[in-house]
Tab-separated table of C-alpha atoms and ligand atoms in Angstrom:
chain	number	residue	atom	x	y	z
A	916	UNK	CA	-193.816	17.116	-20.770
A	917	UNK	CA	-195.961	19.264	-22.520
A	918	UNK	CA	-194.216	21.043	-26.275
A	919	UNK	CA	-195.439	24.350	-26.841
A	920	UNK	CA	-195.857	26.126	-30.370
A	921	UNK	CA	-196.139	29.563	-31.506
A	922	UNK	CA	-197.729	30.494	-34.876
A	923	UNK	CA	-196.870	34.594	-35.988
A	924	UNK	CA	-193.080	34.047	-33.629
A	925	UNK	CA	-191.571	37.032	-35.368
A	926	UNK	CA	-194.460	39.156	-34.669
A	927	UNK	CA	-194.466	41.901	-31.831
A	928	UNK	CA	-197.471	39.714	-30.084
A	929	UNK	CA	-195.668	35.944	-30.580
A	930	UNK	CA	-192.011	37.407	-29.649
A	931	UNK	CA	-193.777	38.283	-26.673
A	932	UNK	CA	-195.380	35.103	-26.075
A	933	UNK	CA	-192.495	33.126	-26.302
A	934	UNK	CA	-190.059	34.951	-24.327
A	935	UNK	CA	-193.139	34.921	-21.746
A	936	UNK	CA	-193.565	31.040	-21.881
A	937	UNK	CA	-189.521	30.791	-21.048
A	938	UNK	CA	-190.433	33.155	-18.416
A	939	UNK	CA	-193.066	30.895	-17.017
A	940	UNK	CA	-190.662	28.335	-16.786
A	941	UNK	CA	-191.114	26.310	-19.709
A	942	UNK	CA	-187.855	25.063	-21.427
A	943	UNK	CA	-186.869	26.737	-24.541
A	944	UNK	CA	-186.394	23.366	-25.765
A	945	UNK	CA	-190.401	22.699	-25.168
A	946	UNK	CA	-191.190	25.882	-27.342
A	947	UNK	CA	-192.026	25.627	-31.264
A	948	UNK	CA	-191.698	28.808	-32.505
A	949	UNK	CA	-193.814	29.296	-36.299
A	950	UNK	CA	-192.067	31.873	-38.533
A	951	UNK	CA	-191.996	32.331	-42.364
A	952	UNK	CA	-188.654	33.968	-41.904
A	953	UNK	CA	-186.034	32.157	-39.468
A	954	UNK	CA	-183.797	35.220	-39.448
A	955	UNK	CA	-185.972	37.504	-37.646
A	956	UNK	CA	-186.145	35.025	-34.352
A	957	UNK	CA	-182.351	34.313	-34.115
A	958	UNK	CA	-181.947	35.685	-30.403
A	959	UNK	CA	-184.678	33.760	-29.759
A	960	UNK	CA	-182.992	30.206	-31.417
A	961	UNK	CA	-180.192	31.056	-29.665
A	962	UNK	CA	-181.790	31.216	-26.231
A	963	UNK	CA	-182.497	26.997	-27.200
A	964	UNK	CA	-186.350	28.027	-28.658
A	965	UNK	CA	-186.846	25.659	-31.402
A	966	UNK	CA	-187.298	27.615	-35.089
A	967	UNK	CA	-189.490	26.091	-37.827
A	968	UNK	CA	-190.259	27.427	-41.121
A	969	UNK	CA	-194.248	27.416	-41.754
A	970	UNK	CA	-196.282	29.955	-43.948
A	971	UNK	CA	-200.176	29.945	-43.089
A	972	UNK	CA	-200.696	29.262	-46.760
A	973	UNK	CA	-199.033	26.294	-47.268
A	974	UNK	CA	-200.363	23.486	-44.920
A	975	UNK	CA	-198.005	21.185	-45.537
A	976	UNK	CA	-195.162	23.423	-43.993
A	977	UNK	CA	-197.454	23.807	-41.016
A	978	UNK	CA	-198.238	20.120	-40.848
A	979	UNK	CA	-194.426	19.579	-40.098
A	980	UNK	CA	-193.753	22.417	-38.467
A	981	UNK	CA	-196.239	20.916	-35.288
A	982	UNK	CA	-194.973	17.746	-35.293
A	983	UNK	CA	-195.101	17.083	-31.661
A	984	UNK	CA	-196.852	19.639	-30.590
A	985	UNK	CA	-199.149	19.794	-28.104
A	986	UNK	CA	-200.772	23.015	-27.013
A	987	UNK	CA	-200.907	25.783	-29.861
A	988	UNK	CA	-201.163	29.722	-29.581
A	989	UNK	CA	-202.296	30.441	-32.925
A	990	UNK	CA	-201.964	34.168	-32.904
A	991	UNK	CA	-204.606	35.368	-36.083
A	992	UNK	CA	-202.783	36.513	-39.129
A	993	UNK	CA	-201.690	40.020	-40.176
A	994	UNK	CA	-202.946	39.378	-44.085
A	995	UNK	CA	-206.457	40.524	-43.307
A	996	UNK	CA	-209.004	38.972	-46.261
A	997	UNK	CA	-206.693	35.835	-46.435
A	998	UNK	CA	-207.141	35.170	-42.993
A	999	UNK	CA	-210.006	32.534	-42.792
A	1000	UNK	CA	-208.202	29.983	-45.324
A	1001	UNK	CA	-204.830	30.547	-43.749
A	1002	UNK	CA	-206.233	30.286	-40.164
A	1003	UNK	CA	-208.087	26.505	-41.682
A	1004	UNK	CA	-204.672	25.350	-43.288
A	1005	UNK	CA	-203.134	25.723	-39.278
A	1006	UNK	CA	-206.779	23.978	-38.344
A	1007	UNK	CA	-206.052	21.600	-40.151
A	1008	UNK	CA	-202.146	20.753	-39.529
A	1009	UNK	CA	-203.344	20.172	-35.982
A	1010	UNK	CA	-205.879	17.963	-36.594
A	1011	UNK	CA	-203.538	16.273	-38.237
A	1012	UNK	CA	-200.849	16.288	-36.454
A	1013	UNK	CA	-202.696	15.501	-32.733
A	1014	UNK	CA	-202.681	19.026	-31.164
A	1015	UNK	CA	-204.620	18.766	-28.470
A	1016	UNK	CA	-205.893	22.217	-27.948
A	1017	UNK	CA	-205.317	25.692	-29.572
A	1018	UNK	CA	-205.868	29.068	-27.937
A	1019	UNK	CA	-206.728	31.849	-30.864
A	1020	UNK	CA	-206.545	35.467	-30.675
A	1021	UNK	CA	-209.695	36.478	-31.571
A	1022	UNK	CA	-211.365	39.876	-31.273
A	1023	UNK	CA	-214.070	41.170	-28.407
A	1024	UNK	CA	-217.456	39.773	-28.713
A	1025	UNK	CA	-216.275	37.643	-32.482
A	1026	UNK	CA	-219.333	36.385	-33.034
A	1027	UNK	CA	-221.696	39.218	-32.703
A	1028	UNK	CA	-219.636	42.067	-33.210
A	1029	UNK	CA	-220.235	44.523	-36.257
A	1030	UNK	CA	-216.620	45.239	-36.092
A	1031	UNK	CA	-214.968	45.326	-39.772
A	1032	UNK	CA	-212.581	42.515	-38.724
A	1033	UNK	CA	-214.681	40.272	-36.678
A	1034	UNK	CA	-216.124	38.209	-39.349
A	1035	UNK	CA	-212.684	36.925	-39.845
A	1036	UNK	CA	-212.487	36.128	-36.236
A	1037	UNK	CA	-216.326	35.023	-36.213
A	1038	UNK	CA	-215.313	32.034	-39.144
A	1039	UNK	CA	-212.211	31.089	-37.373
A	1040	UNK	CA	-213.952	30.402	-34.778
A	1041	UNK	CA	-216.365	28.506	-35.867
A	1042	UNK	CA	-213.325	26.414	-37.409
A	1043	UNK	CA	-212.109	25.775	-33.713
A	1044	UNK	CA	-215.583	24.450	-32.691
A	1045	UNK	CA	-215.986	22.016	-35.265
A	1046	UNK	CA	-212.253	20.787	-35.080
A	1047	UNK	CA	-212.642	18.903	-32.159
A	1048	UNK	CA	-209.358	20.358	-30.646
A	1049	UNK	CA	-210.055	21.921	-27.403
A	1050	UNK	CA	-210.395	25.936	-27.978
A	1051	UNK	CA	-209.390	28.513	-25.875
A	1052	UNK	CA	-210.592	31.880	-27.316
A	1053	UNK	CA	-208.950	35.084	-26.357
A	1054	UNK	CA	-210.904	37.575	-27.546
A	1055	UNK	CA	-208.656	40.480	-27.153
A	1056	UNK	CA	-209.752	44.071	-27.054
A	1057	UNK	CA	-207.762	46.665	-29.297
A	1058	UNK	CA	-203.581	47.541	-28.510
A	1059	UNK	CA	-203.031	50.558	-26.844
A	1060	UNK	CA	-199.814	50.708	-29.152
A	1061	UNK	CA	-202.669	50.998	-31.771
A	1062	UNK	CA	-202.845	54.520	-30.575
A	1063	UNK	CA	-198.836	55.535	-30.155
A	1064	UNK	CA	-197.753	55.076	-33.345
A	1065	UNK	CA	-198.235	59.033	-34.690
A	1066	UNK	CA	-196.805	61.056	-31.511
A	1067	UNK	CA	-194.699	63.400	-33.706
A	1068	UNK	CA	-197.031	64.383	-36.065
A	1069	UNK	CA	-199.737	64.776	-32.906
A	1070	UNK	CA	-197.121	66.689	-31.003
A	1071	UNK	CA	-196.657	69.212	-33.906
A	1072	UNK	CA	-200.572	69.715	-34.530
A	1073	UNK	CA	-201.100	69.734	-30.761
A	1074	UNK	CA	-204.746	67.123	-31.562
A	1075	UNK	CA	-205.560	63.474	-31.886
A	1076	UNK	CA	-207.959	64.027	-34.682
A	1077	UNK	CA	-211.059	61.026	-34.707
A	1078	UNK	CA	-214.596	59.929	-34.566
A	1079	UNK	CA	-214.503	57.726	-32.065
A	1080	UNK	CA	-216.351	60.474	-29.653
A	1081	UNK	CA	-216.348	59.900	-26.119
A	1082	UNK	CA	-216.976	56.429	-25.659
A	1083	UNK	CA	-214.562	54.339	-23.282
A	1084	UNK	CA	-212.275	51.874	-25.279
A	1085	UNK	CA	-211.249	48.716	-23.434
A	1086	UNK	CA	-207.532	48.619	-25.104
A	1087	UNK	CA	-205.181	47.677	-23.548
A	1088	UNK	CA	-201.214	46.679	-24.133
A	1089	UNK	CA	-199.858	43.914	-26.618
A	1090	UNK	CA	-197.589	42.333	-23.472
A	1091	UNK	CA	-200.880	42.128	-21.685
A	1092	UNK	CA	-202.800	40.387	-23.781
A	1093	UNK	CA	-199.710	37.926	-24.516
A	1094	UNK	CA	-199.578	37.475	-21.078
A	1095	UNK	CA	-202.910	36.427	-21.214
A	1096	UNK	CA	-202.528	34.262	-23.609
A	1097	UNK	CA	-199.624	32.421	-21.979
A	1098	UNK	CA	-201.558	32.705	-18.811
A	1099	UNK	CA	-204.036	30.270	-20.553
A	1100	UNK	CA	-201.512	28.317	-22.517
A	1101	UNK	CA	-199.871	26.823	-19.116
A	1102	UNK	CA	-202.226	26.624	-16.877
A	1103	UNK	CA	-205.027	24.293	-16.564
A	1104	UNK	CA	-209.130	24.404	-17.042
A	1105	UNK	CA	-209.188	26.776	-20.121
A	1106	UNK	CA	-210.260	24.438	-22.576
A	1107	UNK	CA	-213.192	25.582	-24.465
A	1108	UNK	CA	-213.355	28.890	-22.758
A	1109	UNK	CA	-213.858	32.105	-24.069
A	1110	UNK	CA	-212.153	35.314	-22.663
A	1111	UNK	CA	-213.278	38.352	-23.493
A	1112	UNK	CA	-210.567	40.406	-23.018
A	1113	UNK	CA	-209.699	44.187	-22.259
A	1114	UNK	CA	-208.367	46.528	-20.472
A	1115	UNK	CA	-209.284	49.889	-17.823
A	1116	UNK	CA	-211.451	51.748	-20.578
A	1117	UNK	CA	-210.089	55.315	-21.597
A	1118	UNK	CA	-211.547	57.834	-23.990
A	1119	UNK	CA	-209.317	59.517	-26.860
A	1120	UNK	CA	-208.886	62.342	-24.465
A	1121	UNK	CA	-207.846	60.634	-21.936
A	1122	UNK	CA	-205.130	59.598	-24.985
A	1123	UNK	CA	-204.806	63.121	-25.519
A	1124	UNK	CA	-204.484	63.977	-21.694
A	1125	UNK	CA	-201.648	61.008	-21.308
A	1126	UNK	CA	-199.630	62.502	-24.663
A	1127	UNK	CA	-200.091	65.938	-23.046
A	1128	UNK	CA	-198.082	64.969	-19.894
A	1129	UNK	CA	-195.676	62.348	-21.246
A	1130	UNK	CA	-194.600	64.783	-23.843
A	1131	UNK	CA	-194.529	68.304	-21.688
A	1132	UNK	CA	-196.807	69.436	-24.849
A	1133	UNK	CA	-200.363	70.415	-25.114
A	1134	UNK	CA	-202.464	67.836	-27.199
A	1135	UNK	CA	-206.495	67.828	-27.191
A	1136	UNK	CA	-208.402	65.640	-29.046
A	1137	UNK	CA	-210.713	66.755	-31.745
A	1138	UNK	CA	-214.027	65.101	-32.645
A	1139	UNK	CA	-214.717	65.300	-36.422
A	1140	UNK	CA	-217.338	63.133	-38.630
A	1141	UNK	CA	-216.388	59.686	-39.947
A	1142	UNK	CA	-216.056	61.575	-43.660
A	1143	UNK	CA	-214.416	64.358	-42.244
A	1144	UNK	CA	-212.143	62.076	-41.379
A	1145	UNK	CA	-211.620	60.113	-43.987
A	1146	UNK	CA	-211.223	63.321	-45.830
A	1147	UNK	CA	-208.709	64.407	-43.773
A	1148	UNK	CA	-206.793	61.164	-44.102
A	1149	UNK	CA	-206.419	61.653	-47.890
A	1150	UNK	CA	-205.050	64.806	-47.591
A	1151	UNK	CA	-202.191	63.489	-45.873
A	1152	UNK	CA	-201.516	61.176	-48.515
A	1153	UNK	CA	-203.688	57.986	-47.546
A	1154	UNK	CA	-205.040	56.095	-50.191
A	1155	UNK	CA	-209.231	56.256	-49.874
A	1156	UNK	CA	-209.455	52.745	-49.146
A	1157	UNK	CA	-207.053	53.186	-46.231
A	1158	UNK	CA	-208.539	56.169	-44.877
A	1159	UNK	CA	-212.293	54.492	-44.950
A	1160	UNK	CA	-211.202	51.792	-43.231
A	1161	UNK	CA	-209.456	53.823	-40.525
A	1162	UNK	CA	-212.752	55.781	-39.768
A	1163	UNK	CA	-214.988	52.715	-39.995
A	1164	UNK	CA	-212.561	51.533	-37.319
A	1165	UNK	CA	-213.687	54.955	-35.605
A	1166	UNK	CA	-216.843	54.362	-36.350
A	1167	UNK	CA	-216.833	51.287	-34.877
A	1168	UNK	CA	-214.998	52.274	-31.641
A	1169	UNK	CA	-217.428	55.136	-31.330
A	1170	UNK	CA	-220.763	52.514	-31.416
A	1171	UNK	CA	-218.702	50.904	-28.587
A	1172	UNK	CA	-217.353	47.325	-30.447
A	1173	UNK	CA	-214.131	47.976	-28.749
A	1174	UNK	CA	-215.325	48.073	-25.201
A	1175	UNK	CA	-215.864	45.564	-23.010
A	1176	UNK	CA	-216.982	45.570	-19.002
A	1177	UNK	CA	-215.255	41.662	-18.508
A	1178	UNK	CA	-212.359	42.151	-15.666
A	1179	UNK	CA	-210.619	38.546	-17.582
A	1180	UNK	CA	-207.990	40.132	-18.352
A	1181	UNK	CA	-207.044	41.372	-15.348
A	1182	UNK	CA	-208.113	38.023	-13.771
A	1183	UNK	CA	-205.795	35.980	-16.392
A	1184	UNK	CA	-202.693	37.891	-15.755
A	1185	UNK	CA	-203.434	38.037	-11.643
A	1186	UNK	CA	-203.040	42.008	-11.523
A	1187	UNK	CA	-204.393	44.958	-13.110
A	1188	UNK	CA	-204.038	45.702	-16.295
A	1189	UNK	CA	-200.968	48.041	-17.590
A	1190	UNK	CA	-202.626	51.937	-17.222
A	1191	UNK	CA	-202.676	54.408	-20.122
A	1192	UNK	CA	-200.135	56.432	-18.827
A	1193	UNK	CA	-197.564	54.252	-17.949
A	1194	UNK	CA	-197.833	52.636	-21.764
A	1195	UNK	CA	-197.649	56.411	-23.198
A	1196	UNK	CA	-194.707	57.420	-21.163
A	1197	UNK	CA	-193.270	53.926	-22.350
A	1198	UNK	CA	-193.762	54.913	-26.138
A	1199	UNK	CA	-192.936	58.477	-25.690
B	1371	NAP	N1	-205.971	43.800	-31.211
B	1371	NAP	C1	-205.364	44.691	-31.972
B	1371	NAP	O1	-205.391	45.902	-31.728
B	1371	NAP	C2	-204.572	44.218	-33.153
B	1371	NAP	C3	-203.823	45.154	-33.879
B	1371	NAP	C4	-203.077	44.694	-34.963
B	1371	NAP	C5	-203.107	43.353	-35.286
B	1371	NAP	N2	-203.846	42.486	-34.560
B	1371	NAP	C6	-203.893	41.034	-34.858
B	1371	NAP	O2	-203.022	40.407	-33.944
B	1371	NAP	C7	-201.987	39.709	-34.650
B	1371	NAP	C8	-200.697	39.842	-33.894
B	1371	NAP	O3	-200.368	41.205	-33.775
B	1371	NAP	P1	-198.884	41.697	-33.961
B	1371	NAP	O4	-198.854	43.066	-33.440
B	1371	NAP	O5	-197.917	40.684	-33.455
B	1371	NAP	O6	-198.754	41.726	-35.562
B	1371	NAP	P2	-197.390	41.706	-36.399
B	1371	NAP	O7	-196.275	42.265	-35.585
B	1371	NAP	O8	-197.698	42.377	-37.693
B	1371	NAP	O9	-197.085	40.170	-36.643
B	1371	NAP	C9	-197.802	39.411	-37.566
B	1371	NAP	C10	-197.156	38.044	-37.653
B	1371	NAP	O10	-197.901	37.253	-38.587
B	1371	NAP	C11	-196.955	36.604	-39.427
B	1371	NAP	N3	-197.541	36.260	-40.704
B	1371	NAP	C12	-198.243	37.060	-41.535
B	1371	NAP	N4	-198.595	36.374	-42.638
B	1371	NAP	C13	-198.078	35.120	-42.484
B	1371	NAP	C14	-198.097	33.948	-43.295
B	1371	NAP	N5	-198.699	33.935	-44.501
B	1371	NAP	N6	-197.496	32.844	-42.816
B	1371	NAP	C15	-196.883	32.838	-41.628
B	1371	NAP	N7	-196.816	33.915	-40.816
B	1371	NAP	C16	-197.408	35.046	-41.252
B	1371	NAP	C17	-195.851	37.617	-39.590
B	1371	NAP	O11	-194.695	36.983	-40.083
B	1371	NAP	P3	-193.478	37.802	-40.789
B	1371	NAP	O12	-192.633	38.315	-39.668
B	1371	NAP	O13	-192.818	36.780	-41.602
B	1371	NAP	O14	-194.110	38.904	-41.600
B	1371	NAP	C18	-195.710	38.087	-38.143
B	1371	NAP	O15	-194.958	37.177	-37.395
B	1371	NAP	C19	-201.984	40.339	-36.036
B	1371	NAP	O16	-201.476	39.443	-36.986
B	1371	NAP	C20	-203.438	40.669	-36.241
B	1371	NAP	O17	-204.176	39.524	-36.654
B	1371	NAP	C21	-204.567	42.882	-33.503
């Protein structure tokens, strides 16, 4: 009997991974889920998943929170510039504690990638290797959802307003990539791998062209500089420090970081991988 844990449980990525490891047929009772806040996974400890408190910045929490564990998804943190020590402290814990192999969601290409983020990735990494717990690295692509989040305000300006050009992003949705993930999590002869991970590449107007017919509204996307972005981003109330790091994100996706030609996704999860449309008719 292997026992399953989940670090980031009351995320929208581990939620998924959880309820997909019960859906692979492992016993709720054989899944750890990691939370800092118990309350939020309740459905989830009610369906017999097993709820421990552990903060990524307090190793001892972590060490007994994977007691027993075996495999690990450690799904990277959401407190970007704390990330490296928090990811060691869960290192750590699992040397201690005997885990025999982590899988880490990582980003496309960690450890040459100029993407803003990837040095994170890049040093957690490097963690993993010198651990001596078997890796699996899922270097996932960005979330389409990444892209849904401002339909209103797109609807009522008719544009998607970005740098990113006309390059082809490899995004693709959250519940794939956590499929993925669980994909390698249960089955056998990923450790040490490395999956570089993405979906059927789109432009932002083929975002624009999706919004257009899920919402019955015309929406084209406009190409402006990085600045002029960032510019514009103020003016809707972002703080300049937000707004540069959404257009170096542009910037990025526009020099191609966020594309990838690697079918593992599609090869993890054993079909293709969910299309633009069907994920902007979802959100819509
Ligand atoms: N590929 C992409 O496009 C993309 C986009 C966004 C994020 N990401 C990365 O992928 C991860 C998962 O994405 P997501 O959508 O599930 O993010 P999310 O919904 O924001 O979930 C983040 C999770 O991290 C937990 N967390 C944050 N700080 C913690 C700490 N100090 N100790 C313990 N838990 C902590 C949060 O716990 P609480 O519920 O207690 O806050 C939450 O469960 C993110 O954290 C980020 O690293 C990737």
């Amino acid at each position: 009997m292997t026992t399953y844990a989940v670090t980031g449980a009351s995320g929208q990525f581990g939620r998924i991974a959880v309820t997909d490891l019960i859906e692979a047929g492992i016993a709720p009772g054989d899944i750890v889920a990691l939370v800092r806040t118990p309350e939020k996974i309740a459905d989830l400890a009610a369906r017999g998943v097993v709820v421990r408190t552990a903060d990524y910045a307090d190793e001892a929490s972590l060490r007994a929170a994977l007691a027993g564990v075996d495999v690990l998804l450690l799904v990277s943190s959401s407190e970007v510039g704390q990330r490296v020590a928090q990811h060691a402290n869960v290192i750590e814990a699992a040397k201690t504690t005997g885990v025999s192999r982590i899988a880490y969601t990582s980003v496309l290409r960690a450890d040459t990638s100029e993407l803003v983020l990837a040095p994170e990735h890049k040093a957690t990494e490097e963690l993993l290797r010198a651990s001596g717990i078997a890796f699996t690295l899922l270097r996932n692509g960005w979330y389409i959802e990444n892209y849904l989040g401002q339909i209103e305000q797109q609807k009522a300006a008719g544009e998607i307003v970005g740098a990113a050009g006309d390059q082809p992003i490899s995004a693709a949705t959250r519940a794939d990539f956590a499929a993925a993930a669980v994909a390698t999590l249960v089955g056998e002869g990923h450790e040490n791998a490395i999956y570089e991970l993405g979906g059927t590449p789109f432009t932002m107007s083929d975002v624009a062209a999706a919004l257009s017919q899920a919402t019955g509204t015309n929406i084209v996307y406009r190409d402006v500089t990085p600045d002029e972005l960032a510019a514009g981003l103020q003016a809707v109330g972002l703080d300049a420090g937000t707004a540069g790091f959404v257009a170096a994100l542009d910037v990025a996706s526009k020099r191609g970081d966020l594309y990838t030609e690697s079918r593992d996704l599609e090869t993890l999860i054993g079909r293709p991988s969910t299309p633009l449309a069907e994920a902007v008719a979802a959100a819509v």
